[in-house]
Short mmCIF file of C-alpha atoms and ligand atoms in Angstrom, two decimals:
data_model
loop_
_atom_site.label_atom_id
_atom_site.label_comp_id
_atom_site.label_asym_id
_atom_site.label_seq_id
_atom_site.Cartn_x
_atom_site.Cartn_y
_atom_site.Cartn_z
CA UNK A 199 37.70 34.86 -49.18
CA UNK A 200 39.17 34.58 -45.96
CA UNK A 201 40.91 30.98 -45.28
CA UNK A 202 39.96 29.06 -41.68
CA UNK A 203 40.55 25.83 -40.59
CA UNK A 204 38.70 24.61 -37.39
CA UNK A 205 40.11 21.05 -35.45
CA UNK A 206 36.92 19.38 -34.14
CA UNK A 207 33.67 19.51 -34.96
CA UNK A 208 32.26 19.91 -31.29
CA UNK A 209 29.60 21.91 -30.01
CA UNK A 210 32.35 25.13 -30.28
CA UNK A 211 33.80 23.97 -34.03
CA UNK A 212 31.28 23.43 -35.63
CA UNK A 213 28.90 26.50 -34.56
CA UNK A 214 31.76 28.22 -35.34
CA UNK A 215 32.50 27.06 -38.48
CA UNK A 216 28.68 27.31 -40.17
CA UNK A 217 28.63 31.04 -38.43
CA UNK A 218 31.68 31.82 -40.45
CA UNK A 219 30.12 30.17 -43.70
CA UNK A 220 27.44 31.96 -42.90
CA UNK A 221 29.16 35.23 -43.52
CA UNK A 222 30.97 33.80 -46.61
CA UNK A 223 34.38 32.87 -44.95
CA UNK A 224 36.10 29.64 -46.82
CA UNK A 225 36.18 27.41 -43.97
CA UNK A 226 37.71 24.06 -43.48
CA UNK A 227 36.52 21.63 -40.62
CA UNK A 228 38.70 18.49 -39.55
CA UNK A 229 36.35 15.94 -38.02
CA UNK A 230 37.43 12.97 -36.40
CA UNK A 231 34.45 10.78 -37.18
CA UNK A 232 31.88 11.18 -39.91
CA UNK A 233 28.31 11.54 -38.96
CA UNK A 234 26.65 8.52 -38.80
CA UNK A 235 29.60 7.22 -36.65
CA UNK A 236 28.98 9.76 -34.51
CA UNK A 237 25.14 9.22 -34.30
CA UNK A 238 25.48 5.87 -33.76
CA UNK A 239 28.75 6.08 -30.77
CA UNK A 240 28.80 6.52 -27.20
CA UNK A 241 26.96 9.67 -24.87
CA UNK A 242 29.41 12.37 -24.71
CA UNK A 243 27.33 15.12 -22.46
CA UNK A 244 24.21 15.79 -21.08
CA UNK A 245 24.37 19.29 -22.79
CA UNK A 246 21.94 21.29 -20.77
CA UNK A 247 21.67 24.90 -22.79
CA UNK A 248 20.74 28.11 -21.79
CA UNK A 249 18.58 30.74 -23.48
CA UNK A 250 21.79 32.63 -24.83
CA UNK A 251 23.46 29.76 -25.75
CA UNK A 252 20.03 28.32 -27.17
CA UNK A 253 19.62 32.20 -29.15
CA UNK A 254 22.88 31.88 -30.95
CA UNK A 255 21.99 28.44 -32.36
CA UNK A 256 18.43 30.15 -33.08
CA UNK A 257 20.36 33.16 -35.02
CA UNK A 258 22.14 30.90 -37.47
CA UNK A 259 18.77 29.20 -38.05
CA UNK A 260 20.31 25.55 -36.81
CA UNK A 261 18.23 25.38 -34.18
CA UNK A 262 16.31 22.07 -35.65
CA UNK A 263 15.14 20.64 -32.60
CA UNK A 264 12.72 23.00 -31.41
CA UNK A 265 9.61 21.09 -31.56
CA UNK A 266 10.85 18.31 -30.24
CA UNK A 267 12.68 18.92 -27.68
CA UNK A 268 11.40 18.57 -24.51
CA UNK A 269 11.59 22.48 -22.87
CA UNK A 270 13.35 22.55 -19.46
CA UNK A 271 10.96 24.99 -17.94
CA UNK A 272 11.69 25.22 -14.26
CA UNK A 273 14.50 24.17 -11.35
CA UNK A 274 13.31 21.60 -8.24
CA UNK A 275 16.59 22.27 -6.16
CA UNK A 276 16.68 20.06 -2.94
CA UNK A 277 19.70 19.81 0.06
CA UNK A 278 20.27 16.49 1.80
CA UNK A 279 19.05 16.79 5.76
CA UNK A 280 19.40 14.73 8.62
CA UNK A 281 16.13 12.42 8.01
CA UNK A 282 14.94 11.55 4.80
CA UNK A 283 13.65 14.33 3.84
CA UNK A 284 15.78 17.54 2.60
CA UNK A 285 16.99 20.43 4.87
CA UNK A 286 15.87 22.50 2.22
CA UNK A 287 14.18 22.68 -0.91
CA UNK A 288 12.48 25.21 -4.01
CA UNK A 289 11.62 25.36 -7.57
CA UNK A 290 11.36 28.09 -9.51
CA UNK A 291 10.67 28.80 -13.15
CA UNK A 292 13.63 29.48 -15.80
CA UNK A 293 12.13 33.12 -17.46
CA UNK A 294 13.38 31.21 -21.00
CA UNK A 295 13.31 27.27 -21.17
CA UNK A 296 16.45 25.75 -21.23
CA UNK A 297 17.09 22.40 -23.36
CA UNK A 298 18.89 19.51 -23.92
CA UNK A 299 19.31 17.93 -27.45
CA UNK A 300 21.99 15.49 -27.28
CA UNK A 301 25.60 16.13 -28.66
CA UNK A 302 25.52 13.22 -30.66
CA UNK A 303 22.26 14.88 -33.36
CA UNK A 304 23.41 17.79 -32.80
CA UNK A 305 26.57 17.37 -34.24
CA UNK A 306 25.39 15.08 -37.40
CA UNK A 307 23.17 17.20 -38.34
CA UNK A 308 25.20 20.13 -38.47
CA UNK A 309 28.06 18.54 -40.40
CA UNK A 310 25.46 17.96 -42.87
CA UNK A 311 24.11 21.44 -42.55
CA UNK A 312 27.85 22.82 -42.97
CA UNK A 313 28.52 20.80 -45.84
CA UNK A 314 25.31 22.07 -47.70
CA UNK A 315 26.55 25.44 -47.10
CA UNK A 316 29.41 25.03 -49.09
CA UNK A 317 31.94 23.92 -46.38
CA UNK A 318 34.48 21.70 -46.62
CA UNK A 319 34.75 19.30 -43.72
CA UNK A 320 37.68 16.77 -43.93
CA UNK A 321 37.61 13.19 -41.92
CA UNK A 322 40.99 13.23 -40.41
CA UNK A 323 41.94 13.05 -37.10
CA UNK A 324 44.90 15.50 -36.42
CA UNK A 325 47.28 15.34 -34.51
CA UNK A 326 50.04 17.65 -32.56
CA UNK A 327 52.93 17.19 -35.30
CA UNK A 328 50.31 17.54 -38.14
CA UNK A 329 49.12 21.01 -37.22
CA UNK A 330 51.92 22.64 -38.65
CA UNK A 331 50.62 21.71 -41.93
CA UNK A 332 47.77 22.34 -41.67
CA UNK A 333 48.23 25.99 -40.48
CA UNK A 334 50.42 26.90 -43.75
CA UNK A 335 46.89 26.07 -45.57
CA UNK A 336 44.77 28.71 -43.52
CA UNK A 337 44.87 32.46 -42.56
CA UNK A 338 43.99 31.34 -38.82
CA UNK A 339 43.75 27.42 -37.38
CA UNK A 340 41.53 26.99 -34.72
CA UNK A 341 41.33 23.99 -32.31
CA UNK A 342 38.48 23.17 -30.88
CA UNK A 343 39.09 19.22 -30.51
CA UNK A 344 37.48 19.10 -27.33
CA UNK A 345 39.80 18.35 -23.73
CA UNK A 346 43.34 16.98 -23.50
CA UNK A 347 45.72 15.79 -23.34
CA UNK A 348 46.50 15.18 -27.27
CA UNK A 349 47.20 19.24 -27.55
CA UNK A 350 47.82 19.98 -23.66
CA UNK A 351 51.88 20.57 -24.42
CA UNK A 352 50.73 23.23 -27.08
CA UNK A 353 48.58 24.96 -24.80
CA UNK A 354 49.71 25.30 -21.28
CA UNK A 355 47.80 25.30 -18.00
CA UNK A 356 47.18 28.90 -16.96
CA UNK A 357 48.32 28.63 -13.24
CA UNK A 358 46.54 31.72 -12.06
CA UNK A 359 43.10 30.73 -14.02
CA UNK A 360 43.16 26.76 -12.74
CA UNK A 361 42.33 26.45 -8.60
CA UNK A 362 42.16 22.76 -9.29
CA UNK A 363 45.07 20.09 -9.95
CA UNK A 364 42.88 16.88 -9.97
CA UNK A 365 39.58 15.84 -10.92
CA UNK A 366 36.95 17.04 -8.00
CA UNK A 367 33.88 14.62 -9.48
CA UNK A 368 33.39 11.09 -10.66
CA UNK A 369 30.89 11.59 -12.87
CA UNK A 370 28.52 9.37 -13.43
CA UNK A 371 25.36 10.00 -16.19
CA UNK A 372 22.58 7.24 -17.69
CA UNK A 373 20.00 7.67 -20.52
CA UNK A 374 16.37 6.23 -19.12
CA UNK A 375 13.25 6.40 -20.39
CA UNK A 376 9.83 5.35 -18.84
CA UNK A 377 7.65 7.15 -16.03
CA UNK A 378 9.62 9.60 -14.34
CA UNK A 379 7.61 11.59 -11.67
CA UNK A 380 9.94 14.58 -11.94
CA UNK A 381 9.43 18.62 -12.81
CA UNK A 382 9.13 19.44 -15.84
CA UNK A 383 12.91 20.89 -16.19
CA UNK A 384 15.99 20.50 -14.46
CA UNK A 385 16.26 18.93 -10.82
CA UNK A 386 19.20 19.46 -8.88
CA UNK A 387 20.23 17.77 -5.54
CA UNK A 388 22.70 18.38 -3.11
CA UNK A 389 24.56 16.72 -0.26
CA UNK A 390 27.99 16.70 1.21
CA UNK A 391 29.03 13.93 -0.87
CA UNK A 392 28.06 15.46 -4.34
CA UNK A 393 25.27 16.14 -6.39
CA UNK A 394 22.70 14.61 -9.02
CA UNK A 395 21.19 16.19 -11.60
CA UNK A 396 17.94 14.99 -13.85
CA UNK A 397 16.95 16.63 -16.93
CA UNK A 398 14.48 16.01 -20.17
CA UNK A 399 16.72 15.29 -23.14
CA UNK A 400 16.20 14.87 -26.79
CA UNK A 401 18.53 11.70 -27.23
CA UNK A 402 19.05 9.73 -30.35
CA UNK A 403 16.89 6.89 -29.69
CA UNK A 404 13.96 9.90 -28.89
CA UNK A 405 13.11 11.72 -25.79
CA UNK A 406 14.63 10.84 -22.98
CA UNK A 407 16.26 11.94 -19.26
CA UNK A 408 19.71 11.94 -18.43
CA UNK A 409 20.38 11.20 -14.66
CA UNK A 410 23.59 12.00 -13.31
CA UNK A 411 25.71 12.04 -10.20
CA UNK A 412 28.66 14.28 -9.19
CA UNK A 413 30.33 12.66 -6.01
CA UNK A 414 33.51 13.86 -4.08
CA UNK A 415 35.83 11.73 -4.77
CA UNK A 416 36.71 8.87 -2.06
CA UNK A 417 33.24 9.69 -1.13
CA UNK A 418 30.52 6.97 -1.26
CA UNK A 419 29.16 8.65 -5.06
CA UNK A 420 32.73 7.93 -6.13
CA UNK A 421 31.51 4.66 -7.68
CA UNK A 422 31.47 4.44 -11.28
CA UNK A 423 34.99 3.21 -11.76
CA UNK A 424 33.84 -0.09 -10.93
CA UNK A 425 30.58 -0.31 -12.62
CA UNK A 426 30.56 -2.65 -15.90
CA UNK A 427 27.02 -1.84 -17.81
CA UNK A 428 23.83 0.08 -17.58
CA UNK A 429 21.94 -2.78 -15.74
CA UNK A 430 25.01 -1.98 -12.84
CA UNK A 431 24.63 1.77 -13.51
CA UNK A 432 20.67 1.78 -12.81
CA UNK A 433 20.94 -0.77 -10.23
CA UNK A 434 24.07 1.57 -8.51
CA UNK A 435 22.15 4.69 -9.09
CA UNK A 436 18.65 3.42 -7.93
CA UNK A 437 20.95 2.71 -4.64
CA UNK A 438 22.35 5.88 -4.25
CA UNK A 439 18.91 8.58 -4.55
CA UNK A 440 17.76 5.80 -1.81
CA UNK A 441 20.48 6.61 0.88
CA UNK A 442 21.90 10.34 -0.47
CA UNK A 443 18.49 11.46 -1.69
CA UNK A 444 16.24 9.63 0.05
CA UNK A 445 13.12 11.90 -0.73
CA UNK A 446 13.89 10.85 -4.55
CA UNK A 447 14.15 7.31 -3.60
CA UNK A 448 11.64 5.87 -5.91
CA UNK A 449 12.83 7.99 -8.81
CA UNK A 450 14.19 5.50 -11.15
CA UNK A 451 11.79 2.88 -10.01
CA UNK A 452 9.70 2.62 -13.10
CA UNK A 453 12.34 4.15 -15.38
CA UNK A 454 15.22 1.80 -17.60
CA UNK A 455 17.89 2.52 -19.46
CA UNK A 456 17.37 3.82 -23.02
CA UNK A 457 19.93 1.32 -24.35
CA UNK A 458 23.15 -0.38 -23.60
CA UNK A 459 25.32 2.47 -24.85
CA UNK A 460 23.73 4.75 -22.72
CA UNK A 461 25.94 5.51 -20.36
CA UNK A 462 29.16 7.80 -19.20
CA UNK A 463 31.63 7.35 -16.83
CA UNK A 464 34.17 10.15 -15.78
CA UNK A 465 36.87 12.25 -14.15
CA UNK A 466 37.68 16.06 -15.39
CA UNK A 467 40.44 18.47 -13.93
CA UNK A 468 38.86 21.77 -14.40
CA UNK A 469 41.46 23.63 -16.35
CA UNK A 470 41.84 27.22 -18.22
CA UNK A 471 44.60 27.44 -20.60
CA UNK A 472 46.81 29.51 -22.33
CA UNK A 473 44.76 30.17 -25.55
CA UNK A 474 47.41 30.73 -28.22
CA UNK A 475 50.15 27.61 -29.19
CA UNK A 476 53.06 28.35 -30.44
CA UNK A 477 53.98 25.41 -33.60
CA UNK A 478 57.57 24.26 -34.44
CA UNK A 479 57.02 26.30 -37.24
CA UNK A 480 56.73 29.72 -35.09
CA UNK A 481 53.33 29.69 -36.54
CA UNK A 482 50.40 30.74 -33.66
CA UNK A 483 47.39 28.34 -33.68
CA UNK A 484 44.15 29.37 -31.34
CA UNK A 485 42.33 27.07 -28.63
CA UNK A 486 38.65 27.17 -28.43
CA UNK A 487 35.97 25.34 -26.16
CA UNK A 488 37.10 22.69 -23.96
CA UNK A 489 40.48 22.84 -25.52
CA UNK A 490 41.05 25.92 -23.56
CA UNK A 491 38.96 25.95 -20.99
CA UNK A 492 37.51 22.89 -19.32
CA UNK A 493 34.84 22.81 -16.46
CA UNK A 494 33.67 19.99 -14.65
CA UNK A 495 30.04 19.37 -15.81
CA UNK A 496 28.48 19.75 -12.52
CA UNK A 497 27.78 23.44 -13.19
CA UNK A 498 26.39 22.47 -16.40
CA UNK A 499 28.51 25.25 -18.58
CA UNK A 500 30.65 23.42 -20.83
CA UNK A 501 28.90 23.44 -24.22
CA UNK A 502 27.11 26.89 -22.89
CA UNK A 503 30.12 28.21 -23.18
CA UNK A 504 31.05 26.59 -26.48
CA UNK A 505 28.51 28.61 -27.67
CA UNK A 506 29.54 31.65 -26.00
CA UNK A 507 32.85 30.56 -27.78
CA UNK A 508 31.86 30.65 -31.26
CA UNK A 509 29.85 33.87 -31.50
CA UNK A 510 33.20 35.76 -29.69
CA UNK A 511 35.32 34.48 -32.05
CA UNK A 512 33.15 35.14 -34.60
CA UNK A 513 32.97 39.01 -34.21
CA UNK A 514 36.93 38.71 -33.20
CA UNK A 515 37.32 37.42 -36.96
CA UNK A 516 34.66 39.63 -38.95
CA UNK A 517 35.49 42.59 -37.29
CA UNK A 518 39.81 42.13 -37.66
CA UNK A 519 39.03 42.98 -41.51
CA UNK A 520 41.74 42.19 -44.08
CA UNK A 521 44.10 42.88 -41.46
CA UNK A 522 46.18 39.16 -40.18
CA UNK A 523 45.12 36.82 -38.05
CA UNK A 524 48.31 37.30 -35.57
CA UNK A 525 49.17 36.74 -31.98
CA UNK A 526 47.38 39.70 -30.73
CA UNK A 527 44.37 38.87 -32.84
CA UNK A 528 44.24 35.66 -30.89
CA UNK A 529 44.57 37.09 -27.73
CA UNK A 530 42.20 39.55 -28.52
CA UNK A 531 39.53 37.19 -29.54
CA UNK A 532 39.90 34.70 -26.38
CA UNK A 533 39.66 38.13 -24.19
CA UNK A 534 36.25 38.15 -25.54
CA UNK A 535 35.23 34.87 -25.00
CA UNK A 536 37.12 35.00 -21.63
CA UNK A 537 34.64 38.06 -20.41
CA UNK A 538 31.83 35.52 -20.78
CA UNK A 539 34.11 32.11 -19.70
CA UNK A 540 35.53 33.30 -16.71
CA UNK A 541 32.30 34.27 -14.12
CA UNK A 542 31.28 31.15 -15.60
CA UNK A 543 34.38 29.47 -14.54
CA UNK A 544 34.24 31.08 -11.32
CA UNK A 545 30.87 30.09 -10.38
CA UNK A 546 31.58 26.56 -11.83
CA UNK A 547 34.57 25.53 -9.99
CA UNK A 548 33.29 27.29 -6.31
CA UNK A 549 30.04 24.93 -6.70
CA UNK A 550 33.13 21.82 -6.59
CA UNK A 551 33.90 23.43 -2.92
CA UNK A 552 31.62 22.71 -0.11
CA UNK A 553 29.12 25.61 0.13
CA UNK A 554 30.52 28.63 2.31
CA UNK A 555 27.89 29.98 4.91
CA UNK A 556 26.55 32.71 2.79
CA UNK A 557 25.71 30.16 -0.17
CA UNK A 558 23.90 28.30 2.15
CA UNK A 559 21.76 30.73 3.83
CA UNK A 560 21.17 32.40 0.05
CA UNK A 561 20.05 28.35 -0.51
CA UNK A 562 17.58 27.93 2.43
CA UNK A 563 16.51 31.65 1.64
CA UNK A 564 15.47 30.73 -1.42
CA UNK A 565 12.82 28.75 0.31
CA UNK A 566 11.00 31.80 1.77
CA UNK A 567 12.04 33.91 -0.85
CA UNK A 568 11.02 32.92 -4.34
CA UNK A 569 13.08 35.75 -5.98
CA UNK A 570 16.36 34.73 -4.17
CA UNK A 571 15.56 31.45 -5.86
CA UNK A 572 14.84 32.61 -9.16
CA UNK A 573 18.27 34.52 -9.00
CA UNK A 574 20.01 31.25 -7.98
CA UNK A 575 18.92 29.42 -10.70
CA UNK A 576 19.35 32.14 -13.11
CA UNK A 577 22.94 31.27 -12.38
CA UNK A 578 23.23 28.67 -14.63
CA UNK A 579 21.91 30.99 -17.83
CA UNK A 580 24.15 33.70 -16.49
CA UNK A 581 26.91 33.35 -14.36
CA UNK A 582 27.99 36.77 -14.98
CA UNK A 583 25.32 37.79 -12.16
CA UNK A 584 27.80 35.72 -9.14
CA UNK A 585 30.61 37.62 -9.91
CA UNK A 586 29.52 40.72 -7.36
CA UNK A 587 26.67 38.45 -5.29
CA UNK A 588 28.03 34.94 -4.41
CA UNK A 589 32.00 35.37 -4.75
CA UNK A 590 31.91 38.13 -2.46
CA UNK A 591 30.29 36.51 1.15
CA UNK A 592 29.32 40.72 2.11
CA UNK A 593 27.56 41.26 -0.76
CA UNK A 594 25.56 37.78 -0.28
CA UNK A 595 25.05 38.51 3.11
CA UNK A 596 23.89 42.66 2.27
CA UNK A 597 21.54 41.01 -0.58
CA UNK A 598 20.01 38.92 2.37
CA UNK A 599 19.45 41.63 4.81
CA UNK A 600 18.36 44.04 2.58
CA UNK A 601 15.64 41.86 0.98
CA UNK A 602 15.78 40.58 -2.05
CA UNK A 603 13.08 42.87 -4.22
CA UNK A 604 15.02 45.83 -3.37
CA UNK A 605 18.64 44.42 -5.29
CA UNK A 606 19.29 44.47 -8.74
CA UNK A 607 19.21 41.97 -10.71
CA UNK A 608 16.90 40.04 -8.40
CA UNK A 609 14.30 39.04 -11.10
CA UNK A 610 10.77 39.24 -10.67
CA UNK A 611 9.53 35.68 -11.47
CA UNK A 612 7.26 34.01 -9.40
CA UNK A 613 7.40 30.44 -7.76
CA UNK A 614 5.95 27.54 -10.36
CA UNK A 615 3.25 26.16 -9.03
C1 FAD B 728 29.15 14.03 -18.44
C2 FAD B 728 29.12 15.39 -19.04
C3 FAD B 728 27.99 16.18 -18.86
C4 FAD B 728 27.96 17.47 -19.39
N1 FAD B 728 26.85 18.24 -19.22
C5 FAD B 728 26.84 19.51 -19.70
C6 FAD B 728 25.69 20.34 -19.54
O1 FAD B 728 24.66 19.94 -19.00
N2 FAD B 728 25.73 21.61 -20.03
C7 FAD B 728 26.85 22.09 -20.65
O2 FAD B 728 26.86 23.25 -21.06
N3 FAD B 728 27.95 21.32 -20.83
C8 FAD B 728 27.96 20.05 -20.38
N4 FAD B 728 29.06 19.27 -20.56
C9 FAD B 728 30.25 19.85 -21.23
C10 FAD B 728 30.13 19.90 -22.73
O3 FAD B 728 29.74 18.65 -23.25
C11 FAD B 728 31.46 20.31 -23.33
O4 FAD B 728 31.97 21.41 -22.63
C12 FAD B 728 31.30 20.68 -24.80
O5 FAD B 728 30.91 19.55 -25.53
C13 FAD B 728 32.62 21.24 -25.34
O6 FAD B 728 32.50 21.44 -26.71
P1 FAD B 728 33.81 21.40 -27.62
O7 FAD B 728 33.34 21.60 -29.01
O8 FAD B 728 34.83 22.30 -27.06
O9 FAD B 728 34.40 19.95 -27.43
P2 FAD B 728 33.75 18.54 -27.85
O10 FAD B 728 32.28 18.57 -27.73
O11 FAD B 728 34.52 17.53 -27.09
O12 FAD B 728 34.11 18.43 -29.39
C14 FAD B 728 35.41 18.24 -29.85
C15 FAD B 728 35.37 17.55 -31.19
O13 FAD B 728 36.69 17.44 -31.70
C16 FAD B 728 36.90 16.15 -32.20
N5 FAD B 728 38.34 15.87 -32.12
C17 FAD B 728 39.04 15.59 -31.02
N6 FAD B 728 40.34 15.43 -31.32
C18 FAD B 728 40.44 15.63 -32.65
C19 FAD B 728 41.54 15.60 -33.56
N7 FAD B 728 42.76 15.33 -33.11
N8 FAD B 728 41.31 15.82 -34.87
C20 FAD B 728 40.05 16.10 -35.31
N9 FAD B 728 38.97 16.14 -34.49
C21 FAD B 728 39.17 15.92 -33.18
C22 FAD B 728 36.06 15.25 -31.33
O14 FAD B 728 35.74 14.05 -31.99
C23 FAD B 728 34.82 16.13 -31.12
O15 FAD B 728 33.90 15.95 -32.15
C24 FAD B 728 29.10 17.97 -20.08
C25 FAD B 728 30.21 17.16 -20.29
C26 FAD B 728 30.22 15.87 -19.77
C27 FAD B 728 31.43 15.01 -19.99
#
């Protein structure tokens, strides 16, 4: 049997890991915290998931919220405008519900679920100078401990791959429950001075919706530094859907927050990086997830592609046979993932940029249009479809003029009602 070890038992580790045990591979997890610390610590995401993403958890049968997770079956997109209500606005249904179950049962329950298939998961928090030890134990070390900077020296920023240099969101996200009067999936609003995003969530304390704000830093959503607790946090986000979103002033009005812990506050530097480390040792270790490529959430792609992550590898390792887990195996196996990571990457780090024109006019088209909609919000399932439509401003503008039922790709869904 085949020897892996995995750092981090994440949304990418640990799917990953039970994959691999799946197929019989001996496989090693190092966890920082053991489950029921985990359950019972802070909000790490708001882990909105895709259909793929959602199918590869179904595959390996760990897919144990199902029924009761609340199904994200549309998106309500809405622009800021001049008055209070929005320049533009649409919803559309998803063709597959998206969910969101949060990180926090996810991951307890599948280091349980790894450990009953035979897997070894060790509580030990690793760090740089330890690795080398570790990777004299396994055919191939993986590390998948999530963002920096505790292995950024071992795996450098790929210049080429990373526009950004700095953070381009504070991020801001709160667990309430009560009456919400909001779709039935994800709702997504825009402005000049970032975003917010609602969503149904399966939380620990139940179901739940995660509210969070995206705002350009300096900007007047660039706020959460200074806020101390969730009463703050509601009372600071109540204030802001009343003068950014005014049409969703009265959103949070008969919602609370879930709990005292439920709460994040945040600044990422999007960041690709080189995937293989190099040890003291001259031994190769391989980044996975976050640890090599990190998006700000406002694109919502993050654990999506953690998933994307784990089934790449995956067939990277079944299919390289007896034959060693070397340098060019490594590479290999990231070029998989990267196929997937980078129109997702793309499309993630041009929504941090104001809107061009051609974004824009594909926005307010999707008004009239409900297929241009459906294909905008299809982005989020599968960026792949930008990369030939939204980075390229004459192909946005020839999908426009031509009308949309006559493009590829264009979907056929109609407008929820
Ligand atoms: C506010 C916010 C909202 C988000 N919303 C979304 C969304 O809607 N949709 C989406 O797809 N993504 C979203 N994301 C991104 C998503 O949560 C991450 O991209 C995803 O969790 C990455 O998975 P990972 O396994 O790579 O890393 P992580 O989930 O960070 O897991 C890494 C694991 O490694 C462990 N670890 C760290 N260091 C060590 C060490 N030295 N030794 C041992 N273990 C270690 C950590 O404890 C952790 O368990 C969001 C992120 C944030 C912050």
């Amino acid at each position: 049997m085949r020897r892996i070890g995995i750092v981090g038992a994440g949304q990418a580790g640990l799917v990953l890991a039970i994959g691999l045990r799946q197929k019989g591979y001996d496989v090693t997890v190092f966890a920082e915290r053991p489950a029921d610390e985990v359950q019972a610590g802070r909000l790490i995401s708001n882990q909105c998931l895709f259909a793929p993403a959602l199918q590869r958890e179904r595959e390996l049968g760990i897919n144990f919220w199902d029924d009761e997770a609340p199904p994200i079956r549309e998106v309500a997109f809405a622009a800021a405008g001049e008055g209070s209500e929005p320049s533009m606005a649409w919803r559309v249904g998803l063709d597959r519900p998206a969910q969101s179950v949060d990180q926090r049962v996810k991951v307890s329950d599948w280091m349980a679920e790894f450990e009953r298939l035979g897997g070894e998961l060790r509580l030990r928090r690793i760090v740089p100078a330890e690795l080398d030890e570790c990777a004299r134990e396994f055919e191939l070390l993986v590390v998948a401990a999530g963002r920096g900077p505790q292995f950024d020296a071992l795996f450098p920023r790929d210049d080429e791959r990373s526009p950004y240099r700095e953070p381009q969101r504070a991020i801001g996200i709160l667990y309430v429950d009560g009456k919400l009067d909001a779709v039935p999936g994800l709702t997504f609003g825009m402005s000049p001075t970032g975003e917010f995003f609602l969503l149904p969530v399966l939380s620990v304390h139940g179901p739940a919706h995660g509210i969070g704000f995206f705002g350009v830093p300096g900007g007047p959503l660039d706020v959460w530094d200074s806020v101390a607790d969730v009463e703050q946090h509601y009372e600071t986000a109540r204030r802001l859907l009343r003068t950014q979103y005014p049409w969703q002033a009265a959103l949070l009005d008969d919602a609370r927050p879930v709990a005292p812990t439920e709460l994040l506050h945040g600044r990422i530097t999007p960041i690709v990086r080189h995937p293989v480390g190099t040890l003291p040792s001259g031994a190769k270790v391989l980044a996975m997830g976050d640890t090599a490529v990190t998006n700000d959430p406002v694109g919502g792609q993050g654990a999506n592609l953690a998933a994307r992550a784990a089934r790449a590898y995956q067939e990277a390792i079944v299919d390289r046979g007896d034959r060693p887990f070397d340098e060019e195996f490594m590479h290999a196996a990231f070029a998989r993932y990267w196929h997937h990571a980078r129109p997702a990457t793309r499309f993630n780090n041009d929504l941090l940029a104001p809107p061009p024109e051609h974004v824009l006019a594909t926005l307010a088209a999707g008004q009239r249009e409900p297929r241009v909609a459906h294909r905008f919000a299809h982005l989020f399932e599968d960026p792949a479809d930008y990369e030939g439509w939204l980075d390229d401003p004459e192909a946005a503008w020839r999908y426009l003029q031509s009308g949309a039922q006559s493009v590829p790709g264009a979907g056929t869904a109609p407008t929820v009602k």
